[in-house]
Amino acid sequence: MQDRNWPGIATAVAILWILSTIIWLGIAGPVWHATASGNADPWIGFAGNALGAGVSLLAAIVAGIAAYRTVVPMQRQLGELVRQNNFDHYDRLRARVAFLIQLNHLVQRVNANLEVMDRSFALSGLGATAGRETAFARLDQSVERLVADRSQVWGDQNAQSLVRYFVDRSMEATTVVRSSLPGGNTAEFSIDRWQKAKGNAFQGGVAVYFRVEHEIRLLSSEISRLEPTILGIAPVPQFWAGDYPGPERLTAMYADRSNPLENDETSVLR
């Protein structure tokens, strides 16, 4: 029983025994009875029917084997195609998230420059004009970058309308504040007009920021679903719930989890 070939031998013997039984009961037995019987027609007819059924069964088995040998490579090709499509989708998602993260950084920069520009109007003395010009240069540069990135259209109608509103209001605020600088038409500048334009642009930036954060969370969830299948690795479980446990506690949790001999129950946050 310790022979490694025993399962194969037992299977072969069982198959031969089944085939022998079928051949005897379906063909050889009826033919033998026909030779010993006065009326051989029933036995010969039975044997013929059994032989025909056996031939049909054999043909079906051969056809099934041929179909199986055809289906297996097709399944492998289909699996590879699915894996490749998932990989392409994974790359597109990562590129989209990278763009959205950069966009949110730019939104934060524009809003921060709007605040700095607003505070510059409270400056007085010899450095007031220079400080205002520096604040305007930063605001103008960030808004120009925002306008350039506007060519990359993304998202549904809600996202597109929010981005369009923020860009338009930021350009309007820049145009309003430009008239307060040397060389501008100071007679047209109004601090109330600036406050309104700045407030509209700032609120538009807040709306875009949270809309982009929502999009990033959705895409990140899809990336976390695809990555284990793409890279062929098991996903790392979330070890805690609620507040961040801190670097020391988190390091210990991951180190404990890496021990394959440890019980899973000890790896949860206590």
PDB file of C-alpha atoms in Angstrom:
ATOM      1  CA  MET A   1       0.000   0.000   0.000  1.00  0.00           C
ATOM      2  CA  GLN A   2       3.016   2.280   0.332  1.00  0.00           C
ATOM      3  CA  ASP A   3       3.778   2.085  -3.414  1.00  0.00           C
ATOM      4  CA  ARG A   4       3.353   5.513  -4.989  1.00  0.00           C
ATOM      5  CA  ASN A   5       2.087   3.885  -8.225  1.00  0.00           C
ATOM      6  CA  TRP A   6      -0.683   2.000  -6.438  1.00  0.00           C
ATOM      7  CA  PRO A   7      -3.453   4.621  -7.026  1.00  0.00           C
ATOM      8  CA  GLY A   8      -2.733   4.590 -10.767  1.00  0.00           C
ATOM      9  CA  ILE A   9      -2.702   0.795 -10.942  1.00  0.00           C
ATOM     10  CA  ALA A  10      -5.941   0.541  -8.969  1.00  0.00           C
ATOM     11  CA  THR A  11      -7.642   3.025 -11.270  1.00  0.00           C
ATOM     12  CA  ALA A  12      -6.480   1.158 -14.379  1.00  0.00           C
ATOM     13  CA  VAL A  13      -7.703  -2.171 -12.971  1.00  0.00           C
ATOM     14  CA  ALA A  14     -11.085  -0.665 -12.078  1.00  0.00           C
ATOM     15  CA  ILE A  15     -11.499   0.806 -15.576  1.00  0.00           C
ATOM     16  CA  LEU A  16     -10.571  -2.502 -17.223  1.00  0.00           C
ATOM     17  CA  TRP A  17     -13.017  -4.354 -14.972  1.00  0.00           C
ATOM     18  CA  ILE A  18     -15.853  -1.928 -15.831  1.00  0.00           C
ATOM     19  CA  LEU A  19     -15.119  -2.178 -19.571  1.00  0.00           C
ATOM     20  CA  SER A  20     -14.947  -5.958 -19.382  1.00  0.00           C
ATOM     21  CA  THR A  21     -18.287  -6.103 -17.579  1.00  0.00           C
ATOM     22  CA  ILE A  22     -19.915  -3.821 -20.141  1.00  0.00           C
ATOM     23  CA  ILE A  23     -18.509  -5.813 -23.083  1.00  0.00           C
ATOM     24  CA  TRP A  24     -19.632  -9.124 -21.573  1.00  0.00           C
ATOM     25  CA  LEU A  25     -23.132  -7.989 -20.636  1.00  0.00           C
ATOM     26  CA  GLY A  26     -23.706  -5.992 -23.790  1.00  0.00           C
ATOM     27  CA  ILE A  27     -21.982  -8.026 -26.529  1.00  0.00           C
ATOM     28  CA  ALA A  28     -20.184 -11.225 -25.606  1.00  0.00           C
ATOM     29  CA  GLY A  29     -22.904 -12.513 -23.266  1.00  0.00           C
ATOM     30  CA  PRO A  30     -25.788 -12.080 -25.726  1.00  0.00           C
ATOM     31  CA  VAL A  31     -23.724 -13.546 -28.570  1.00  0.00           C
ATOM     32  CA  TRP A  32     -22.868 -16.585 -26.403  1.00  0.00           C
ATOM     33  CA  HIS A  33     -26.516 -17.016 -25.498  1.00  0.00           C
ATOM     34  CA  ALA A  34     -27.440 -16.682 -29.169  1.00  0.00           C
ATOM     35  CA  THR A  35     -25.171 -19.614 -30.096  1.00  0.00           C
ATOM     36  CA  ALA A  36     -26.834 -21.781 -27.460  1.00  0.00           C
ATOM     37  CA  SER A  37     -30.386 -20.693 -28.171  1.00  0.00           C
ATOM     38  CA  GLY A  38     -32.784 -22.040 -30.760  1.00  0.00           C
ATOM     39  CA  ASN A  39     -33.960 -18.548 -31.608  1.00  0.00           C
ATOM     40  CA  ALA A  40     -30.886 -16.323 -31.798  1.00  0.00           C
ATOM     41  CA  ASP A  41     -32.552 -13.211 -33.232  1.00  0.00           C
ATOM     42  CA  PRO A  42     -33.461 -11.526 -29.895  1.00  0.00           C
ATOM     43  CA  TRP A  43     -29.992 -12.050 -28.521  1.00  0.00           C
ATOM     44  CA  ILE A  44     -28.279 -10.865 -31.704  1.00  0.00           C
ATOM     45  CA  GLY A  45     -30.548  -7.793 -31.842  1.00  0.00           C
ATOM     46  CA  PHE A  46     -29.779  -7.007 -28.249  1.00  0.00           C
ATOM     47  CA  ALA A  47     -26.056  -7.369 -28.913  1.00  0.00           C
ATOM     48  CA  GLY A  48     -26.330  -5.113 -31.979  1.00  0.00           C
ATOM     49  CA  ASN A  49     -28.169  -2.466 -30.031  1.00  0.00           C
ATOM     50  CA  ALA A  50     -25.635  -2.676 -27.250  1.00  0.00           C
ATOM     51  CA  LEU A  51     -22.776  -2.472 -29.720  1.00  0.00           C
ATOM     52  CA  GLY A  52     -24.360   0.583 -31.378  1.00  0.00           C
ATOM     53  CA  ALA A  53     -24.837   2.241 -28.017  1.00  0.00           C
ATOM     54  CA  GLY A  54     -21.229   1.477 -27.114  1.00  0.00           C
ATOM     55  CA  VAL A  55     -19.979   2.960 -30.374  1.00  0.00           C
ATOM     56  CA  SER A  56     -22.106   6.093 -29.785  1.00  0.00           C
ATOM     57  CA  LEU A  57     -20.796   6.347 -26.251  1.00  0.00           C
ATOM     58  CA  LEU A  58     -17.212   5.971 -27.469  1.00  0.00           C
ATOM     59  CA  ALA A  59     -17.769   8.647 -30.113  1.00  0.00           C
ATOM     60  CA  ALA A  60     -19.227  10.953 -27.474  1.00  0.00           C
ATOM     61  CA  ILE A  61     -16.214  10.361 -25.212  1.00  0.00           C
ATOM     62  CA  VAL A  62     -13.794  11.082 -28.064  1.00  0.00           C
ATOM     63  CA  ALA A  63     -15.729  14.242 -28.962  1.00  0.00           C
ATOM     64  CA  GLY A  64     -15.738  15.329 -25.313  1.00  0.00           C
ATOM     65  CA  ILE A  65     -11.981  14.806 -25.032  1.00  0.00           C
ATOM     66  CA  ALA A  66     -11.417  16.812 -28.203  1.00  0.00           C
ATOM     67  CA  ALA A  67     -13.682  19.583 -26.948  1.00  0.00           C
ATOM     68  CA  TYR A  68     -11.890  19.604 -23.596  1.00  0.00           C
ATOM     69  CA  ARG A  69      -8.499  19.876 -25.281  1.00  0.00           C
ATOM     70  CA  THR A  70      -9.873  22.828 -27.247  1.00  0.00           C
ATOM     71  CA  VAL A  71     -11.576  24.538 -24.314  1.00  0.00           C
ATOM     72  CA  VAL A  72      -8.604  24.444 -21.944  1.00  0.00           C
ATOM     73  CA  PRO A  73      -6.304  26.579 -24.159  1.00  0.00           C
ATOM     74  CA  MET A  74      -9.203  28.943 -24.828  1.00  0.00           C
ATOM     75  CA  GLN A  75      -9.812  29.298 -21.112  1.00  0.00           C
ATOM     76  CA  ARG A  76      -6.141  30.048 -20.574  1.00  0.00           C
ATOM     77  CA  GLN A  77      -6.181  32.656 -23.348  1.00  0.00           C
ATOM     78  CA  LEU A  78      -9.341  34.187 -21.921  1.00  0.00           C
ATOM     79  CA  GLY A  79      -7.814  34.276 -18.456  1.00  0.00           C
ATOM     80  CA  GLU A  80      -4.696  35.980 -19.812  1.00  0.00           C
ATOM     81  CA  LEU A  81      -6.848  38.482 -21.698  1.00  0.00           C
ATOM     82  CA  VAL A  82      -8.808  39.268 -18.524  1.00  0.00           C
ATOM     83  CA  ARG A  83      -5.568  39.671 -16.572  1.00  0.00           C
ATOM     84  CA  GLN A  84      -4.154  42.005 -19.229  1.00  0.00           C
ATOM     85  CA  ASN A  85      -7.359  44.067 -19.267  1.00  0.00           C
ATOM     86  CA  ASN A  86      -7.249  44.314 -15.475  1.00  0.00           C
ATOM     87  CA  PHE A  87      -3.617  45.423 -15.647  1.00  0.00           C
ATOM     88  CA  ASP A  88      -4.442  48.140 -18.213  1.00  0.00           C
ATOM     89  CA  HIS A  89      -7.392  49.247 -16.093  1.00  0.00           C
ATOM     90  CA  TYR A  90      -5.135  49.301 -13.029  1.00  0.00           C
ATOM     91  CA  ASP A  91      -2.615  51.555 -14.802  1.00  0.00           C
ATOM     92  CA  ARG A  92      -5.340  53.944 -15.968  1.00  0.00           C
ATOM     93  CA  LEU A  93      -6.757  54.184 -12.451  1.00  0.00           C
ATOM     94  CA  ARG A  94      -3.340  54.952 -10.962  1.00  0.00           C
ATOM     95  CA  ALA A  95      -2.687  57.640 -13.588  1.00  0.00           C
ATOM     96  CA  ARG A  96      -6.096  59.166 -12.897  1.00  0.00           C
ATOM     97  CA  VAL A  97      -5.508  59.218  -9.130  1.00  0.00           C
ATOM     98  CA  ALA A  98      -2.073  60.814  -9.629  1.00  0.00           C
ATOM     99  CA  PHE A  99      -3.653  63.563 -11.744  1.00  0.00           C
ATOM    100  CA  LEU A 100      -6.419  64.165  -9.199  1.00  0.00           C
ATOM    101  CA  ILE A 101      -3.933  64.392  -6.318  1.00  0.00           C
ATOM    102  CA  GLN A 102      -1.921  66.994  -8.240  1.00  0.00           C
ATOM    103  CA  LEU A 103      -5.142  68.870  -9.012  1.00  0.00           C
ATOM    104  CA  ASN A 104      -6.068  69.024  -5.337  1.00  0.00           C
ATOM    105  CA  HIS A 105      -2.608  70.293  -4.471  1.00  0.00           C
ATOM    106  CA  LEU A 106      -3.094  73.042  -7.053  1.00  0.00           C
ATOM    107  CA  VAL A 107      -6.550  73.879  -5.663  1.00  0.00           C
ATOM    108  CA  GLN A 108      -5.055  74.225  -2.186  1.00  0.00           C
ATOM    109  CA  ARG A 109      -2.287  76.438  -3.563  1.00  0.00           C
ATOM    110  CA  VAL A 110      -4.747  78.760  -5.339  1.00  0.00           C
ATOM    111  CA  ASN A 111      -6.903  79.070  -2.215  1.00  0.00           C
ATOM    112  CA  ALA A 112      -3.853  79.713  -0.051  1.00  0.00           C
ATOM    113  CA  ASN A 113      -2.681  82.425  -2.473  1.00  0.00           C
ATOM    114  CA  LEU A 114      -6.137  83.998  -2.385  1.00  0.00           C
ATOM    115  CA  GLU A 115      -5.862  84.229   1.402  1.00  0.00           C
ATOM    116  CA  VAL A 116      -2.355  85.692   1.206  1.00  0.00           C
ATOM    117  CA  MET A 117      -3.530  88.216  -1.375  1.00  0.00           C
ATOM    118  CA  ASP A 118      -6.419  89.207   0.861  1.00  0.00           C
ATOM    119  CA  ARG A 119      -4.144  89.736   3.865  1.00  0.00           C
ATOM    120  CA  SER A 120      -1.731  91.798   1.793  1.00  0.00           C
ATOM    121  CA  PHE A 121      -4.319  94.584   1.612  1.00  0.00           C
ATOM    122  CA  ALA A 122      -3.933  95.055   5.362  1.00  0.00           C
ATOM    123  CA  LEU A 123      -0.232  95.844   4.946  1.00  0.00           C
ATOM    124  CA  SER A 124       0.948  99.404   5.329  1.00  0.00           C
ATOM    125  CA  GLY A 125       4.222 101.241   5.091  1.00  0.00           C
ATOM    126  CA  LEU A 126       7.065 101.044   2.622  1.00  0.00           C
ATOM    127  CA  GLY A 127       6.838  97.279   2.079  1.00  0.00           C
ATOM    128  CA  ALA A 128       3.098  97.178   1.473  1.00  0.00           C
ATOM    129  CA  THR A 129       3.309  97.602  -2.291  1.00  0.00           C
ATOM    130  CA  ALA A 130       6.142  95.089  -2.674  1.00  0.00           C
ATOM    131  CA  GLY A 131       4.298  92.566  -0.519  1.00  0.00           C
ATOM    132  CA  ARG A 132       1.121  93.010  -2.526  1.00  0.00           C
ATOM    133  CA  GLU A 133       2.996  92.544  -5.799  1.00  0.00           C
ATOM    134  CA  THR A 134       4.629  89.356  -4.511  1.00  0.00           C
ATOM    135  CA  ALA A 135       1.287  87.974  -3.351  1.00  0.00           C
ATOM    136  CA  PHE A 136      -0.283  88.814  -6.719  1.00  0.00           C
ATOM    137  CA  ALA A 137       2.588  87.146  -8.633  1.00  0.00           C
ATOM    138  CA  ARG A 138       2.044  83.903  -6.718  1.00  0.00           C
ATOM    139  CA  LEU A 139      -1.712  84.064  -7.185  1.00  0.00           C
ATOM    140  CA  ASP A 140      -1.412  84.810 -10.883  1.00  0.00           C
ATOM    141  CA  GLN A 141       1.078  81.968 -11.416  1.00  0.00           C
ATOM    142  CA  SER A 142      -1.110  79.394  -9.645  1.00  0.00           C
ATOM    143  CA  VAL A 143      -4.238  80.513 -11.524  1.00  0.00           C
ATOM    144  CA  GLU A 144      -2.388  80.248 -14.847  1.00  0.00           C
ATOM    145  CA  ARG A 145      -1.418  76.694 -13.936  1.00  0.00           C
ATOM    146  CA  LEU A 146      -5.036  75.991 -13.022  1.00  0.00           C
ATOM    147  CA  VAL A 147      -6.227  77.305 -16.386  1.00  0.00           C
ATOM    148  CA  ALA A 148      -3.640  75.148 -18.184  1.00  0.00           C
ATOM    149  CA  ASP A 149      -4.838  72.024 -16.354  1.00  0.00           C
ATOM    150  CA  ARG A 150      -8.413  72.850 -17.302  1.00  0.00           C
ATOM    151  CA  SER A 151      -7.776  71.232 -20.692  1.00  0.00           C
ATOM    152  CA  GLN A 152      -7.776  67.811 -18.989  1.00  0.00           C
ATOM    153  CA  VAL A 153     -11.507  67.260 -18.703  1.00  0.00           C
ATOM    154  CA  TRP A 154     -12.524  64.577 -16.191  1.00  0.00           C
ATOM    155  CA  GLY A 155     -15.497  63.451 -14.150  1.00  0.00           C
ATOM    156  CA  ASP A 156     -19.249  63.654 -14.535  1.00  0.00           C
ATOM    157  CA  GLN A 157     -21.272  66.824 -15.100  1.00  0.00           C
ATOM    158  CA  ASN A 158     -21.100  67.701 -11.408  1.00  0.00           C
ATOM    159  CA  ALA A 159     -17.300  67.537 -11.318  1.00  0.00           C
ATOM    160  CA  GLN A 160     -16.899  69.415 -14.599  1.00  0.00           C
ATOM    161  CA  SER A 161     -19.242  72.209 -13.525  1.00  0.00           C
ATOM    162  CA  LEU A 162     -17.436  72.625 -10.182  1.00  0.00           C
ATOM    163  CA  VAL A 163     -14.026  72.828 -11.842  1.00  0.00           C
ATOM    164  CA  ARG A 164     -15.324  75.255 -14.460  1.00  0.00           C
ATOM    165  CA  TYR A 165     -16.847  77.466 -11.772  1.00  0.00           C
ATOM    166  CA  PHE A 166     -13.650  77.480  -9.698  1.00  0.00           C
ATOM    167  CA  VAL A 167     -11.451  78.337 -12.674  1.00  0.00           C
ATOM    168  CA  ASP A 168     -13.742  81.155 -13.825  1.00  0.00           C
ATOM    169  CA  ARG A 169     -14.057  82.658 -10.343  1.00  0.00           C
ATOM    170  CA  SER A 170     -10.284  82.431  -9.762  1.00  0.00           C
ATOM    171  CA  MET A 171      -9.616  84.257 -13.033  1.00  0.00           C
ATOM    172  CA  GLU A 172     -12.192  86.881 -12.066  1.00  0.00           C
ATOM    173  CA  ALA A 173     -10.539  87.423  -8.669  1.00  0.00           C
ATOM    174  CA  THR A 174      -7.139  87.786 -10.342  1.00  0.00           C
ATOM    175  CA  THR A 175      -8.522  90.359 -12.757  1.00  0.00           C
ATOM    176  CA  VAL A 176     -10.091  92.347  -9.913  1.00  0.00           C
ATOM    177  CA  VAL A 177      -6.915  92.468  -7.832  1.00  0.00           C
ATOM    178  CA  ARG A 178      -4.728  93.357 -10.800  1.00  0.00           C
ATOM    179  CA  SER A 179      -6.265  96.824 -10.907  1.00  0.00           C
ATOM    180  CA  SER A 180      -4.950  97.554  -7.389  1.00  0.00           C
ATOM    181  CA  LEU A 181      -1.317  97.190  -8.436  1.00  0.00           C
ATOM    182  CA  PRO A 182       0.963  99.884  -9.825  1.00  0.00           C
ATOM    183  CA  GLY A 183       0.180 100.268 -13.494  1.00  0.00           C
ATOM    184  CA  GLY A 184      -3.389  99.140 -12.990  1.00  0.00           C
ATOM    185  CA  ASN A 185      -6.446 101.323 -13.002  1.00  0.00           C
ATOM    186  CA  THR A 186      -6.678 101.989  -9.268  1.00  0.00           C
ATOM    187  CA  ALA A 187      -9.859 103.987  -9.734  1.00  0.00           C
ATOM    188  CA  GLU A 188     -11.691 100.796 -10.647  1.00  0.00           C
ATOM    189  CA  PHE A 189     -10.456  98.783  -7.669  1.00  0.00           C
ATOM    190  CA  SER A 190     -12.907  98.174  -4.854  1.00  0.00           C
ATOM    191  CA  ILE A 191     -12.118  96.200  -1.743  1.00  0.00           C
ATOM    192  CA  ASP A 192     -15.742  95.086  -1.543  1.00  0.00           C
ATOM    193  CA  ARG A 193     -15.597  93.811  -5.105  1.00  0.00           C
ATOM    194  CA  TRP A 194     -12.386  91.961  -4.276  1.00  0.00           C
ATOM    195  CA  GLN A 195     -13.874  90.406  -1.146  1.00  0.00           C
ATOM    196  CA  LYS A 196     -16.845  89.122  -3.140  1.00  0.00           C
ATOM    197  CA  ALA A 197     -14.671  87.768  -5.982  1.00  0.00           C
ATOM    198  CA  LYS A 198     -12.217  86.192  -3.547  1.00  0.00           C
ATOM    199  CA  GLY A 199     -15.035  84.610  -1.506  1.00  0.00           C
ATOM    200  CA  ASN A 200     -16.642  83.066  -4.620  1.00  0.00           C
ATOM    201  CA  ALA A 201     -13.318  81.682  -5.826  1.00  0.00           C
ATOM    202  CA  PHE A 202     -12.369  80.315  -2.403  1.00  0.00           C
ATOM    203  CA  GLN A 203     -15.709  78.535  -1.925  1.00  0.00           C
ATOM    204  CA  GLY A 204     -15.426  77.109  -5.429  1.00  0.00           C
ATOM    205  CA  GLY A 205     -11.999  75.730  -4.498  1.00  0.00           C
ATOM    206  CA  VAL A 206     -13.415  74.092  -1.365  1.00  0.00           C
ATOM    207  CA  ALA A 207     -16.151  72.439  -3.424  1.00  0.00           C
ATOM    208  CA  VAL A 208     -13.663  71.155  -6.014  1.00  0.00           C
ATOM    209  CA  TYR A 209     -11.323  69.867  -3.302  1.00  0.00           C
ATOM    210  CA  PHE A 210     -13.955  67.694  -1.602  1.00  0.00           C
ATOM    211  CA  ARG A 211     -15.352  66.522  -4.946  1.00  0.00           C
ATOM    212  CA  VAL A 212     -11.868  65.401  -5.986  1.00  0.00           C
ATOM    213  CA  GLU A 213     -11.336  63.706  -2.617  1.00  0.00           C
ATOM    214  CA  HIS A 214     -14.548  61.758  -3.184  1.00  0.00           C
ATOM    215  CA  GLU A 215     -13.311  60.673  -6.616  1.00  0.00           C
ATOM    216  CA  ILE A 216      -9.934  59.639  -5.195  1.00  0.00           C
ATOM    217  CA  ARG A 217     -11.599  57.450  -2.552  1.00  0.00           C
ATOM    218  CA  LEU A 218     -13.675  55.672  -5.181  1.00  0.00           C
ATOM    219  CA  LEU A 219     -10.695  55.040  -7.450  1.00  0.00           C
ATOM    220  CA  SER A 220      -8.483  53.988  -4.543  1.00  0.00           C
ATOM    221  CA  SER A 221     -11.059  51.386  -3.537  1.00  0.00           C
ATOM    222  CA  GLU A 222     -11.022  49.966  -7.066  1.00  0.00           C
ATOM    223  CA  ILE A 223      -7.203  49.935  -7.088  1.00  0.00           C
ATOM    224  CA  SER A 224      -7.124  48.035  -3.783  1.00  0.00           C
ATOM    225  CA  ARG A 225      -9.480  45.452  -5.310  1.00  0.00           C
ATOM    226  CA  LEU A 226      -7.411  44.970  -8.467  1.00  0.00           C
ATOM    227  CA  GLU A 227      -3.897  45.088  -7.034  1.00  0.00           C
ATOM    228  CA  PRO A 228      -3.849  41.627  -5.366  1.00  0.00           C
ATOM    229  CA  THR A 229      -4.996  39.965  -8.624  1.00  0.00           C
ATOM    230  CA  ILE A 230      -2.547  41.977 -10.749  1.00  0.00           C
ATOM    231  CA  LEU A 231       0.496  41.477  -8.529  1.00  0.00           C
ATOM    232  CA  GLY A 232      -0.450  38.007  -7.318  1.00  0.00           C
ATOM    233  CA  ILE A 233      -0.205  38.897  -3.630  1.00  0.00           C
ATOM    234  CA  ALA A 234      -2.612  38.615  -0.729  1.00  0.00           C
ATOM    235  CA  PRO A 235      -4.161  41.914   0.413  1.00  0.00           C
ATOM    236  CA  VAL A 236      -2.954  43.243   3.752  1.00  0.00           C
ATOM    237  CA  PRO A 237      -5.874  43.405   6.199  1.00  0.00           C
ATOM    238  CA  GLN A 238      -6.808  46.533   8.085  1.00  0.00           C
ATOM    239  CA  PHE A 239      -5.524  45.953  11.605  1.00  0.00           C
ATOM    240  CA  TRP A 240      -7.327  48.718  13.456  1.00  0.00           C
ATOM    241  CA  ALA A 241     -10.563  50.661  13.516  1.00  0.00           C
ATOM    242  CA  GLY A 242     -11.068  54.240  14.596  1.00  0.00           C
ATOM    243  CA  ASP A 243      -8.143  56.520  15.443  1.00  0.00           C
ATOM    244  CA  TYR A 244      -4.658  55.928  14.080  1.00  0.00           C
ATOM    245  CA  PRO A 245      -2.853  53.732  16.644  1.00  0.00           C
ATOM    246  CA  GLY A 246       0.532  55.416  16.254  1.00  0.00           C
ATOM    247  CA  PRO A 247       3.753  54.266  14.556  1.00  0.00           C
ATOM    248  CA  GLU A 248       5.044  52.111  17.431  1.00  0.00           C
ATOM    249  CA  ARG A 249       1.798  50.218  17.892  1.00  0.00           C
ATOM    250  CA  LEU A 250       1.331  49.852  14.140  1.00  0.00           C
ATOM    251  CA  THR A 251       4.875  48.525  13.679  1.00  0.00           C
ATOM    252  CA  ALA A 252       4.286  45.907  16.381  1.00  0.00           C
ATOM    253  CA  MET A 253       1.008  44.878  14.778  1.00  0.00           C
ATOM    254  CA  TYR A 254       2.609  44.341  11.363  1.00  0.00           C
ATOM    255  CA  ALA A 255       5.584  42.532  12.909  1.00  0.00           C
ATOM    256  CA  ASP A 256       3.275  40.197  14.814  1.00  0.00           C
ATOM    257  CA  ARG A 257       1.257  39.512  11.672  1.00  0.00           C
ATOM    258  CA  SER A 258       4.389  38.511   9.758  1.00  0.00           C
ATOM    259  CA  ASN A 259       4.938  35.560  12.116  1.00  0.00           C
ATOM    260  CA  PRO A 260       3.268  32.568  10.382  1.00  0.00           C
ATOM    261  CA  LEU A 261       3.160  30.550  13.622  1.00  0.00           C
ATOM    262  CA  GLU A 262       1.121  33.125  15.519  1.00  0.00           C
ATOM    263  CA  ASN A 263      -2.598  32.766  16.022  1.00  0.00           C
ATOM    264  CA  ASP A 264      -4.650  35.193  13.955  1.00  0.00           C
ATOM    265  CA  GLU A 265      -6.609  36.203  17.019  1.00  0.00           C
ATOM    266  CA  THR A 266      -3.526  37.856  18.568  1.00  0.00           C
ATOM    267  CA  SER A 267      -3.054  40.199  15.626  1.00  0.00           C
ATOM    268  CA  VAL A 268      -6.202  42.261  16.166  1.00  0.00           C
ATOM    269  CA  LEU A 269      -6.035  45.583  17.951  1.00  0.00           C
ATOM    270  CA  ARG A 270      -6.646  45.223  21.648  1.00  0.00           C
TER     271      ARG A 270
END
